[in-house]
Amino acid sequence: MYFATSSTTGCMSSDDERSTLPPDESVLAEARAKSAEKRKRRAAVLEVIVFGLFVTVIMLTAYQERSPLAFYMTQNVKEHVFGSADDLPEIKDIPSFWEWVTDSLIPATHSGDWYNGEANPKDMELPDMLTYQLGTAQLRQVRLISGQLCETPEKMQVFAPRCTVAFSNLKADTEDYMQGWILYNNTVNTTDAVPTPPPLISQDTPWNFSFVSLSDSFPFFGKHGSYLGSGYTTSLGTTLDSSATLATYLSQNNWLDERTRVVFVELILYNPHANLFSVVSLVVEFTQLGAAYTHGEVVSLRLIQQDAILLLALRALLAAFLLFFAVKEAKSLFARPLEYLSEFWSWVELSVIVIGFGTLGVYFNAQSIIDKAAEQRRSGNTVFEIYKSAVNWFQIYTYLLAFLICCATLKLIRLLRFNSHVYALSMTIKKSFKPVLRFFFVAGIILMAFTQMGNLLFGTKLQDYKNILTSLTSLCTMMLGSFDFDALVDGHYILGPLMFFVYQALMQFVLLSMFMTIIMDVYAEESQDPNTDDLQMSTFVKDSTSEKVDQLKHTLSVVTKREPEKTGKKEAPDPKHLNKFAVVLEELSDLNKHKAKDNNMFQLLS
């Protein structure tokens, strides 16, 4: 007995000691790993939610100020000013330019008489009676310096003793002249050389050079050169007659001559019914070949926002998100600079931050220019250059916003990598980068071979192959299915079709098939391996959601059970007490019966 009791006591004390000991290190390590993994998953889910809100703010900011009527406004302006929504006016030389200004531009920008034949007091309206000019139409030209000649080859000097050089900004004329391009220090008597200018301009206005800073007017890149915003500028009149008189005066005094290299026709229109501005630019380049090349552009946008408070609130949220991301990325950069800068997605994040702040800065700069234009408009001064500058900055703002949306969308797709399809796509791009790069190297050599062949065969006959760049562009679009087979046949009836069929067979059936094979092999390999840490995110989200739902159900059940106590309801009575109460009720009912009988007997006796 003694020994048995002693052994039993010893066993109990040993179990008690084991129960008070700390858990093993392996158990603790596993618990810590699970806790760290949960924190990591929660942080990833929170990052997706925050960045999704950021992308939503960018989308609302970008599309809230877009107008669905801008396209129709652009088409309407092209039809009125250019004469067609698809084609530009046919300008071949200087006389045809003045003919277009007199017969098309001036009547299109002045409404003239009303439908009942009476004069329109607001001559600045377009003939549609809905669109107004801000200021007047402006003509601006860029010229060569006097004496910029080249030497004709010796054997051809009998036929052409002189020639002119190609245009460059270093050779642009910046001198001031008198009427008829006569220098001020010229001693030639020119009193009867030219007619008197119209009273709407001073004698020297169209002949004086005007400088414009690059911040106010951006350069234009044409087919035959790039041109700054400076030049010799004049404005048409505010009425139909005054504009026609000025155009005649400039034409008679050779305002455009052989030294003219480009002339800009610019005007700004406003439609109050749609609250849209349209900036119209027609550019005519005159080269040393004697030909004229015409470019036209109409940009319609909304400069004055009606819901400015909402847009300001969205931009404030955008700035707050950008500051948050900037602080976050700065911490990561200083913590591990080399590793951070070696990651591709780190540069995407930095691009989002830099472009985002640049977008806000450009927007507020453009808005300040618009406010300045409104002040000058109220004072009655000209507003063309200011509105032109505001539109230029708004175009840059639109381009930056487009890049911002692109980078933010790429970042959001990367954050959604726990989806199996997104993960397979990202890993396919990552692992196929090197083989695809080697493939592009070989394909580029073959493509450049056909590019040079097309330029040499058709460079002097077809516009699409006039140089290496246009030839490369034509072959790339041909690979996508856009081509003009008849033009190749016209270029050469044998070599044209031969080059076309060989190029299509090699690019479409050989190289494109090889490219798709490389991509599909890597994609098939990645889609068969779903057991990765990134793909476990969806399982974690499902488990966390089900766990929260179970906790909520348990809480609701506990609250439901405790609700009678909180509302003051009593517990159910004991069955014994219910039986006694029933007996008492029966006795009371018997007494009531006897009392009713006694009352009846008393009534009979009475």
XYZ file of C-alpha atoms in Angstrom:
606
model
C 0.000 0.000 0.000
C 2.652 2.408 0.943
C 4.738 1.800 -2.123
C 1.729 2.011 -4.427
C 0.604 5.291 -2.952
C 4.085 6.649 -3.159
C 4.412 5.776 -6.835
C 1.046 7.287 -7.626
C 1.960 10.513 -5.941
C 5.235 10.604 -7.823
C 3.453 10.244 -11.165
C 1.040 13.063 -10.417
C 3.818 15.434 -9.465
C 5.671 14.602 -12.685
C 2.585 15.442 -14.815
C 2.072 18.677 -12.957
C 5.641 19.658 -13.657
C 5.229 18.898 -17.365
C 2.075 21.025 -17.576
C 3.834 24.049 -16.144
C 6.843 23.824 -18.488
C 7.005 26.247 -21.531
C 6.229 24.785 -25.004
C 8.966 23.479 -27.235
C 10.956 25.805 -29.467
C 9.642 24.086 -32.599
C 6.058 24.813 -31.557
C 6.922 28.429 -30.800
C 8.754 28.827 -34.117
C 5.789 27.404 -36.007
C 3.399 29.750 -34.179
C 5.622 32.742 -34.883
C 5.851 31.800 -38.571
C 2.082 31.511 -38.831
C 1.605 34.855 -37.100
C 4.173 36.545 -39.387
C 2.536 34.992 -42.439
C -0.867 36.307 -41.346
C 0.555 39.796 -40.875
C 2.156 39.605 -44.299
C -1.080 38.510 -45.945
C -3.076 41.206 -44.173
C -0.553 43.837 -45.308
C -0.807 42.571 -48.909
C -4.606 42.717 -48.853
C -4.494 46.212 -47.346
C -2.021 47.312 -50.049
C -4.353 46.055 -52.777
C -7.296 47.927 -51.248
C -5.340 51.183 -50.832
C -3.866 51.086 -54.319
C -7.259 50.191 -55.766
C -8.682 53.336 -54.166
C -5.747 55.305 -55.591
C -6.449 54.024 -59.119
C -10.140 54.851 -58.641
C -9.254 58.450 -57.712
C -7.028 58.746 -60.797
C -9.790 57.412 -63.052
C -12.368 59.793 -61.615
C -9.956 62.707 -61.967
C -9.129 61.817 -65.565
C -12.614 61.157 -66.890
C -14.625 63.619 -64.819
C -13.276 66.535 -66.883
C -13.644 64.791 -70.241
C -16.596 65.809 -72.384
C -18.380 63.328 -74.688
C -19.158 66.243 -77.008
C -15.489 67.041 -77.686
C -15.344 64.727 -80.714
C -18.410 66.314 -82.296
C -17.041 69.775 -81.558
C -13.814 68.847 -83.360
C -15.669 67.511 -86.377
C -17.866 70.614 -86.560
C -14.869 72.965 -86.425
C -13.023 70.995 -89.128
C -16.009 71.181 -91.436
C -16.344 74.940 -90.946
C -12.675 75.976 -91.040
C -11.004 73.330 -93.219
C -14.043 72.661 -95.410
C -14.065 68.936 -94.605
C -13.843 66.762 -91.495
C -11.383 64.367 -93.149
C -9.376 66.352 -95.707
C -7.215 69.454 -95.470
C -7.452 72.359 -97.887
C -5.452 71.965 -101.099
C -2.656 74.529 -100.816
C 0.128 74.091 -103.362
C 1.861 77.472 -103.336
C 1.606 81.021 -101.976
C -1.156 82.214 -104.378
C -3.323 79.213 -103.514
C -2.766 79.959 -99.825
C -4.117 83.518 -100.179
C -6.980 82.205 -102.243
C -7.918 79.795 -99.449
C -7.680 82.566 -96.835
C -9.927 84.888 -98.834
C -12.486 82.401 -100.108
C -12.654 79.852 -97.265
C -11.050 80.927 -93.979
C -12.499 84.436 -93.655
C -16.110 83.490 -94.566
C -15.878 80.440 -92.277
C -14.792 82.484 -89.247
C -17.291 85.350 -89.685
C -21.033 84.846 -89.817
C -21.614 87.897 -92.008
C -25.324 88.480 -92.577
C -28.120 86.709 -90.738
C -30.597 84.437 -92.433
C -32.986 87.398 -92.947
C -30.291 89.433 -94.736
C -29.621 91.845 -91.900
C -26.075 92.495 -90.705
C -24.922 90.502 -87.714
C -23.641 92.827 -84.966
C -21.582 89.961 -83.544
C -19.420 89.264 -86.564
C -17.042 87.110 -84.493
C -19.534 84.240 -84.538
C -19.102 81.320 -86.893
C -21.858 80.732 -89.444
C -23.380 78.055 -87.164
C -24.399 80.907 -84.782
C -23.169 78.805 -81.823
C -19.365 79.085 -81.817
C -17.429 82.268 -81.039
C -13.879 83.383 -81.720
C -11.683 84.388 -78.802
C -9.686 87.223 -80.275
C -9.089 87.026 -84.012
C -7.431 84.570 -86.356
C -3.649 84.909 -86.317
C -1.150 84.470 -89.162
C 2.461 83.767 -88.241
C 5.365 82.979 -90.533
C 8.964 81.829 -90.054
C 11.519 82.989 -92.661
C 15.078 82.352 -93.777
C 17.788 84.937 -93.271
C 18.535 86.972 -96.362
C 21.424 85.583 -98.407
C 21.152 81.947 -97.294
C 22.155 80.486 -100.648
C 23.901 77.333 -101.683
C 26.322 76.736 -104.551
C 24.979 75.043 -107.654
C 27.298 72.388 -109.148
C 29.658 73.950 -111.667
C 28.259 72.059 -114.642
C 24.702 73.261 -113.831
C 25.423 76.924 -113.050
C 24.413 77.887 -116.592
C 20.876 76.708 -115.905
C 20.565 77.599 -112.173
C 23.136 80.109 -110.871
C 21.772 80.123 -107.281
C 19.788 77.950 -104.870
C 18.468 78.147 -101.290
C 19.417 75.950 -98.358
C 17.136 73.887 -96.156
C 15.596 75.547 -93.123
C 16.937 75.344 -89.570
C 16.245 77.473 -86.510
C 19.802 78.809 -86.617
C 19.041 80.270 -90.046
C 15.681 81.838 -89.081
C 15.297 85.556 -89.688
C 14.803 87.783 -86.607
C 15.270 91.267 -88.123
C 12.649 94.021 -88.131
C 11.594 95.399 -91.501
C 9.558 98.143 -93.054
C 6.627 97.520 -95.339
C 7.575 95.137 -98.171
C 10.518 93.495 -96.303
C 12.751 96.547 -96.631
C 15.444 97.016 -93.981
C 15.344 100.209 -91.926
C 18.922 101.149 -92.915
C 18.135 100.770 -96.616
C 18.521 104.153 -98.363
C 16.352 103.231 -101.354
C 13.376 105.527 -101.798
C 10.246 103.415 -101.363
C 7.570 106.072 -100.983
C 5.640 104.897 -104.041
C 6.619 101.256 -103.966
C 3.769 99.879 -101.901
C 0.217 100.947 -101.114
C -0.890 102.387 -97.793
C -1.706 99.746 -95.151
C -5.296 99.426 -93.904
C -6.180 101.418 -90.789
C -6.676 98.339 -88.603
C -2.893 97.754 -88.303
C 0.103 99.978 -88.100
C 2.486 100.126 -91.023
C 5.243 98.012 -89.441
C 3.211 95.421 -87.445
C 3.341 92.430 -89.843
C 7.001 93.118 -90.631
C 8.363 93.131 -87.068
C 9.696 89.982 -85.430
C 7.999 88.926 -82.175
C 9.817 86.793 -79.609
C 7.906 84.222 -77.542
C 9.347 82.260 -74.643
C 9.336 78.475 -74.744
C 7.191 78.375 -71.605
C 4.392 80.235 -73.389
C 4.560 78.589 -76.806
C 5.974 75.170 -77.571
C 7.807 74.300 -80.803
C 6.026 72.626 -83.680
C 7.576 69.560 -85.310
C 6.656 69.375 -88.986
C 7.636 67.073 -91.800
C 10.482 69.294 -92.989
C 11.686 70.938 -89.801
C 10.918 72.078 -86.267
C 9.705 75.641 -85.700
C 9.678 77.761 -82.560
C 6.767 79.891 -81.410
C 8.379 83.145 -82.539
C 7.966 84.749 -85.940
C 6.353 87.540 -87.894
C 2.786 87.772 -86.659
C -0.359 89.580 -87.726
C -4.032 89.178 -86.879
C -7.060 89.303 -89.119
C -9.877 91.746 -88.464
C -12.935 91.417 -86.272
C -15.334 91.754 -89.213
C -15.656 90.137 -92.596
C -14.677 93.269 -94.518
C -11.681 94.186 -92.372
C -10.282 90.647 -92.594
C -10.651 90.601 -96.374
C -8.960 94.010 -96.637
C -5.999 92.887 -94.532
C -5.571 89.662 -96.529
C -5.522 91.644 -99.771
C -2.970 94.091 -98.330
C -0.608 91.303 -97.213
C -0.914 89.500 -100.535
C -0.168 92.614 -102.586
C 2.881 93.460 -100.453
C 4.373 89.967 -100.719
C 4.181 89.214 -97.015
C 4.827 85.612 -98.065
C 7.725 85.248 -100.500
C 10.498 82.853 -101.470
C 12.160 83.160 -98.043
C 9.028 82.011 -96.222
C 9.457 78.513 -94.880
C 6.286 77.997 -92.846
C 3.095 79.918 -92.132
C 0.747 79.168 -89.212
C -2.970 79.954 -89.188
C -4.157 79.826 -85.577
C -7.457 80.656 -83.910
C -9.270 79.740 -80.706
C -13.010 79.026 -80.691
C -15.453 78.652 -77.801
C -18.870 77.013 -77.722
C -20.763 78.153 -74.593
C -23.511 75.561 -75.063
C -21.028 72.688 -74.644
C -18.473 74.669 -72.584
C -15.687 73.564 -74.925
C -12.664 75.351 -76.372
C -11.173 74.420 -79.737
C -7.655 75.387 -80.768
C -7.323 75.324 -84.561
C -3.891 75.177 -86.188
C -3.221 74.972 -89.915
C 0.450 74.740 -90.853
C 1.749 75.184 -94.401
C 5.427 74.369 -95.019
C 7.177 75.782 -98.078
C 10.368 73.870 -98.850
C 13.283 74.680 -101.130
C 11.695 72.287 -103.661
C 8.875 74.768 -104.233
C 6.119 72.498 -102.920
C 3.754 73.180 -100.034
C 2.917 70.613 -97.340
C -0.177 71.175 -95.222
C -0.862 69.936 -91.697
C -3.958 70.614 -89.642
C -4.942 70.013 -86.040
C -8.005 70.787 -83.939
C -7.841 70.213 -80.177
C -11.151 70.440 -78.291
C -11.151 70.362 -74.504
C -12.847 71.823 -71.455
C -10.709 74.505 -69.833
C -13.357 75.852 -67.429
C -14.846 73.124 -65.216
C -18.391 73.428 -63.878
C -17.877 70.934 -61.028
C -14.554 72.419 -59.934
C -15.105 71.621 -56.232
C -15.364 67.876 -56.885
C -12.267 67.926 -59.094
C -10.351 69.905 -56.483
C -11.316 67.347 -53.809
C -10.203 64.493 -56.088
C -6.863 66.178 -56.694
C -6.428 66.699 -52.952
C -6.998 62.950 -52.433
C -4.550 62.246 -55.263
C -1.916 64.424 -53.587
C -2.512 62.649 -50.239
C -2.061 59.222 -51.862
C 1.111 60.372 -53.627
C 2.585 61.686 -50.364
C 1.789 58.383 -48.645
C 3.452 56.382 -51.429
C 6.443 58.748 -51.482
C 7.092 58.251 -47.754
C 6.661 54.488 -48.083
C 9.040 54.195 -51.026
C 11.591 56.497 -49.363
C 11.723 54.162 -46.354
C 12.234 51.157 -48.620
C 14.922 52.968 -50.614
C 16.960 53.973 -47.565
C 16.542 50.545 -45.957
C 17.894 48.560 -48.944
C 19.060 50.939 -51.697
C 20.857 48.511 -54.020
C 18.196 45.827 -53.867
C 15.432 48.395 -54.255
C 16.938 50.041 -57.354
C 17.550 46.657 -58.997
C 13.834 45.771 -58.986
C 11.675 46.658 -61.991
C 8.530 47.308 -59.966
C 10.383 49.788 -57.768
C 10.958 51.947 -60.835
C 7.284 51.599 -61.744
C 6.356 52.840 -58.275
C 8.784 55.747 -58.563
C 7.360 56.575 -61.984
C 3.857 56.697 -60.504
C 5.003 59.133 -57.801
C 7.056 61.396 -60.091
C 4.464 61.512 -62.884
C 1.690 62.052 -60.329
C 3.331 65.115 -58.799
C 4.245 66.365 -62.275
C 0.619 66.015 -63.359
C -0.604 68.082 -60.426
C 2.040 70.752 -61.023
C 1.221 71.091 -64.725
C -2.513 71.245 -63.991
C -2.210 74.071 -61.464
C 0.149 75.929 -63.811
C -2.408 75.687 -66.629
C -5.184 76.762 -64.268
C -3.219 79.844 -63.237
C -2.803 80.751 -66.935
C -6.561 80.402 -67.447
C -7.224 82.712 -64.491
C -4.813 85.231 -66.004
C -6.597 84.970 -69.354
C -9.960 85.600 -67.655
C -8.611 88.773 -66.052
C -7.266 90.068 -69.356
C -10.505 89.112 -71.076
C -12.464 91.277 -68.645
C -10.075 94.174 -69.261
C -10.630 93.920 -73.026
C -7.059 92.946 -74.001
C -6.122 90.250 -76.477
C -6.159 86.744 -75.036
C -4.990 84.575 -77.929
C -1.445 83.862 -76.760
C -2.540 83.203 -73.177
C -5.264 80.760 -74.187
C -2.863 79.100 -76.602
C -0.371 78.626 -73.764
C -3.100 77.243 -71.481
C -4.143 74.726 -74.124
C -0.525 73.638 -74.644
C -0.089 73.024 -70.925
C -3.406 71.178 -70.744
C -2.240 68.890 -73.525
C 0.907 68.105 -71.539
C -1.314 67.510 -68.496
C -3.384 65.047 -70.536
C -0.270 63.176 -71.711
C 1.097 62.924 -68.153
C -2.276 61.734 -66.887
C -2.319 59.023 -69.554
C 1.152 57.813 -68.492
C 0.065 57.906 -64.845
C -2.984 55.732 -65.526
C -0.843 53.284 -67.503
C 1.807 52.911 -64.764
C -0.799 52.697 -61.979
C -2.733 50.000 -63.850
C 0.452 47.964 -64.334
C 1.203 48.274 -60.621
C -2.341 47.177 -59.741
C -2.034 44.108 -61.964
C 1.193 43.242 -60.181
C -0.530 43.503 -56.785
C -3.200 41.079 -58.017
C -0.581 38.393 -58.642
C -2.270 36.041 -56.131
C -4.802 35.375 -58.908
C -3.693 32.270 -60.806
C -4.123 33.787 -64.278
C -2.390 37.061 -63.402
C 0.425 35.150 -61.720
C 0.876 32.862 -64.732
C 0.947 35.875 -67.063
C 3.514 37.791 -64.998
C 5.761 34.759 -64.587
C 5.467 34.009 -68.308
C 6.679 37.489 -69.164
C 9.483 37.256 -66.619
C 10.812 33.822 -67.610
C 10.383 34.294 -71.360
C 12.231 37.626 -71.399
C 15.639 36.238 -72.382
C 14.456 33.819 -75.137
C 12.099 36.474 -76.508
C 14.943 39.011 -76.504
C 17.118 36.631 -78.530
C 14.219 36.013 -80.891
C 13.680 39.743 -81.382
C 17.353 40.150 -82.226
C 17.075 37.677 -85.114
C 13.660 39.008 -86.193
C 15.016 42.577 -86.130
C 17.811 41.662 -88.525
C 15.324 40.122 -90.963
C 12.951 43.085 -90.602
C 15.724 45.604 -91.280
C 16.709 43.646 -94.387
C 13.217 44.047 -95.828
C 13.111 47.670 -94.621
C 16.200 48.604 -96.614
C 14.928 46.634 -99.580
C 11.620 48.516 -99.563
C 13.336 51.880 -99.242
C 15.723 51.166 -102.123
C 13.039 49.754 -104.405
C 10.176 52.196 -103.749
C 11.794 55.180 -101.990
C 11.464 57.460 -105.008
C 7.964 56.265 -105.981
C 5.893 55.548 -102.854
C 5.424 57.882 -99.899
C 5.269 54.974 -97.424
C 8.860 53.999 -98.295
C 10.459 57.417 -98.778
C 12.987 56.868 -95.933
C 14.074 54.163 -93.525
C 11.633 55.162 -90.771
C 8.557 55.254 -92.996
C 9.611 51.996 -94.660
C 9.950 50.302 -91.260
C 6.544 51.643 -90.198
C 4.923 50.384 -93.390
C 6.345 46.892 -92.965
C 5.226 46.715 -89.320
C 1.678 47.712 -90.261
C 1.810 45.246 -93.153
C 2.542 42.476 -90.671
C -0.617 43.509 -88.778
C -2.730 43.299 -91.934
C -2.786 46.926 -93.113
C -1.193 47.320 -96.537
C -1.766 48.662 -100.058
C -0.942 45.877 -102.477
C -1.837 47.930 -105.562
C 0.745 50.574 -104.591
C 3.478 47.897 -104.443
C 2.439 46.630 -107.872
C 2.633 50.181 -109.217
C 6.084 50.544 -107.662
C 7.355 47.503 -109.544
C 5.105 44.908 -111.147
C 7.500 42.001 -110.382
C 9.616 42.945 -107.359
C 6.694 44.537 -105.485
C 4.470 41.409 -105.284
C 7.539 39.198 -104.804
C 8.725 41.183 -101.783
C 5.192 41.228 -100.362
C 4.639 37.453 -100.505
C 8.138 36.550 -99.256
C 7.859 39.018 -96.370
C 4.371 37.832 -95.351
C 5.338 34.140 -95.523
C 8.497 34.651 -93.492
C 7.013 36.955 -90.832
C 3.520 35.476 -90.484
C 4.132 31.745 -90.858
C 7.679 31.349 -89.538
C 8.747 34.079 -87.129
C 5.321 34.772 -85.612
C 4.742 31.038 -85.063
C 8.130 30.763 -83.337
C 7.269 33.709 -81.088
C 3.925 32.203 -80.057
C 5.593 28.838 -79.397
C 8.092 30.418 -76.980
C 5.324 32.226 -75.087
C 2.922 29.268 -74.932
C 5.582 26.824 -73.698
C 6.497 29.067 -70.779
C 2.826 29.776 -70.007
C 1.946 26.068 -69.989
C 4.824 25.386 -67.618
C 3.803 28.147 -65.201
C 0.077 27.337 -65.233
C 0.839 23.762 -64.042
C 2.584 24.940 -60.862
C -0.020 26.723 -58.722
C 1.608 25.925 -55.366
C 3.369 29.211 -54.703
C 3.333 31.693 -51.873
C 1.601 34.313 -54.012
C -1.244 31.991 -54.953
C -1.856 31.111 -51.277
C -3.180 34.633 -50.820
C -6.613 33.658 -52.128
C -6.750 30.759 -49.652
C -5.762 33.116 -46.851
C -8.480 35.592 -47.857
C -11.091 32.830 -47.951
C -10.005 31.404 -44.580
C -9.899 34.849 -42.962
C -13.330 35.709 -44.333
C -14.866 32.443 -43.129
C -13.226 32.887 -39.720
C -14.649 36.396 -39.367
C -18.090 35.172 -40.460
C -18.004 32.368 -37.849
C -17.003 34.828 -35.144
C -19.826 37.127 -36.138
C -22.343 34.283 -36.044
C -21.122 33.201 -32.605
C -21.388 36.764 -31.304
C -24.920 37.090 -32.646
C -25.976 33.799 -31.021
C -24.574 34.897 -27.641
C -26.352 38.232 -27.893
C -29.624 36.472 -28.785
C -29.401 34.215 -25.724
C -28.693 37.115 -23.400
C -31.429 39.313 -24.836
C -34.254 38.142 -22.444
C -32.133 38.998 -19.403
C -31.363 42.457 -20.806
C -35.047 43.157 -21.556
C -36.156 42.230 -17.969
C -38.135 39.027 -18.749
C -38.539 36.508 -15.848
C -37.556 32.875 -15.927
C -40.164 30.146 -16.514
C -42.088 29.196 -13.247
C -41.683 25.874 -11.481
C -44.277 23.176 -12.490
C -45.101 22.528 -8.800
C -46.239 26.089 -8.307
C -48.297 25.845 -11.467
C -50.212 22.822 -10.038
C -50.991 24.633 -6.753
C -52.180 27.648 -8.652
C -54.522 25.464 -10.727
C -56.081 23.968 -7.535
C -56.699 27.449 -6.150
C -58.364 28.494 -9.367
C -60.699 25.479 -9.227
C -61.764 26.290 -5.628
C -62.468 29.879 -6.608
C -64.622 28.742 -9.494
C -66.662 26.464 -7.146
C -67.260 29.331 -4.743
C -68.471 31.490 -7.632
C -70.912 28.779 -8.667
C -72.371 28.441 -5.117
C -72.671 32.216 -4.882
C -74.583 32.339 -8.173
C -77.052 29.670 -6.892
C -77.663 31.576 -3.661
C -78.413 34.731 -5.618
C -80.968 32.876 -7.734
C -82.735 31.447 -4.634
C -82.874 34.902 -3.074
C -84.495 36.332 -6.186
C -87.197 33.553 -6.173
C -88.026 34.056 -2.498
C -88.318 37.785 -2.956
